[in-house]
Coordinates of C-alpha atoms in Angstrom, one line a residue:
M98 CA -27.0 -31.6 49.6
E99 CA -27.9 -28.4 47.8
L100 CA -24.4 -27.7 47.2
M101 CA -23.8 -31.1 45.5
K102 CA -26.8 -30.5 43.3
S103 CA -25.3 -27.1 42.3
K104 CA -21.9 -28.7 41.4
M105 CA -23.5 -31.5 39.6
F106 CA -25.7 -28.9 37.5
K107 CA -22.5 -26.9 36.7
W108 CA -20.6 -29.8 35.5
S109 CA -23.4 -31.1 33.4
L110 CA -23.6 -27.8 31.6
R111 CA -19.9 -28.2 30.9
I112 CA -19.9 -32.0 29.8
L113 CA -23.3 -32.0 27.9
P114 CA -22.2 -29.8 25.0
V115 CA -19.2 -32.0 24.5
L116 CA -21.3 -35.2 24.5
I117 CA -23.6 -33.7 22.1
G118 CA -21.0 -32.6 19.7
A119 CA -19.4 -36.2 20.0
I120 CA -22.7 -37.7 19.0
G121 CA -23.2 -35.1 16.3
G122 CA -19.6 -35.9 14.8
Y123 CA -20.4 -39.7 14.8
L124 CA -23.8 -39.0 13.1
Y125 CA -22.1 -36.8 10.5
Y126 CA -19.6 -39.7 9.9
F127 CA -22.5 -42.3 9.6
Y128 CA -24.8 -40.3 7.4
V129 CA -22.4 -37.9 5.3
G130 CA -18.9 -39.2 5.7
C131 CA -16.9 -40.2 2.6
N132 CA -15.0 -43.3 1.8
Q133 CA -12.0 -41.9 -0.3
G134 CA -9.5 -40.4 2.1
C135 CA -11.2 -37.7 3.9
S136 CA -9.3 -37.0 6.9
I137 CA -12.2 -35.9 9.2
T138 CA -15.3 -37.6 8.0
G139 CA -13.7 -40.8 6.5
N140 CA -12.8 -42.1 10.1
P141 CA -15.5 -42.5 12.9
W142 CA -12.9 -41.8 15.6
S143 CA -11.6 -38.5 14.0
S144 CA -15.2 -37.5 13.2
T145 CA -16.3 -38.1 16.8
I146 CA -13.3 -36.2 18.4
Y147 CA -13.8 -33.3 15.9
G148 CA -17.4 -33.0 16.9
S149 CA -16.6 -33.1 20.7
L150 CA -14.1 -30.3 20.2
I151 CA -16.7 -28.2 18.4
G152 CA -18.8 -28.9 21.3
L153 CA -16.0 -27.8 23.7
V154 CA -16.1 -24.3 22.0
F155 CA -19.8 -23.8 23.2
V156 CA -18.9 -24.4 26.8
N157 CA -19.2 -21.3 29.0
W158 CA -16.0 -21.6 31.1
K159 CA -16.3 -18.1 32.4
T160 CA -18.9 -18.7 35.2
K161 CA -18.0 -17.2 38.3
S162 CA -18.7 -18.9 41.7
K163 CA -21.0 -17.0 43.9
Q164 CA -19.1 -15.8 47.0
K165 CA -20.3 -13.9 49.8
T166 CA -18.2 -10.8 50.3
K167 CA -18.4 -8.9 53.5
E168 CA -18.9 -5.1 53.3
V169 CA -17.1 -2.9 55.8

């Protein structure tokens, strides 16, 4: 059970910034976006995808799993 909670916590730390970025991208489109041919902010889909990619930048992929090593 503890291992399952640990894995869920680890994946939530990786997925949460992407979701927050996607929400932020959509909110940027909704409140700031333009109507006259802007490539990113003129379309809610592209703005949301761009925001999720920005959130992906903040994900820490270099976390090492804790492995027990035997000393000789």
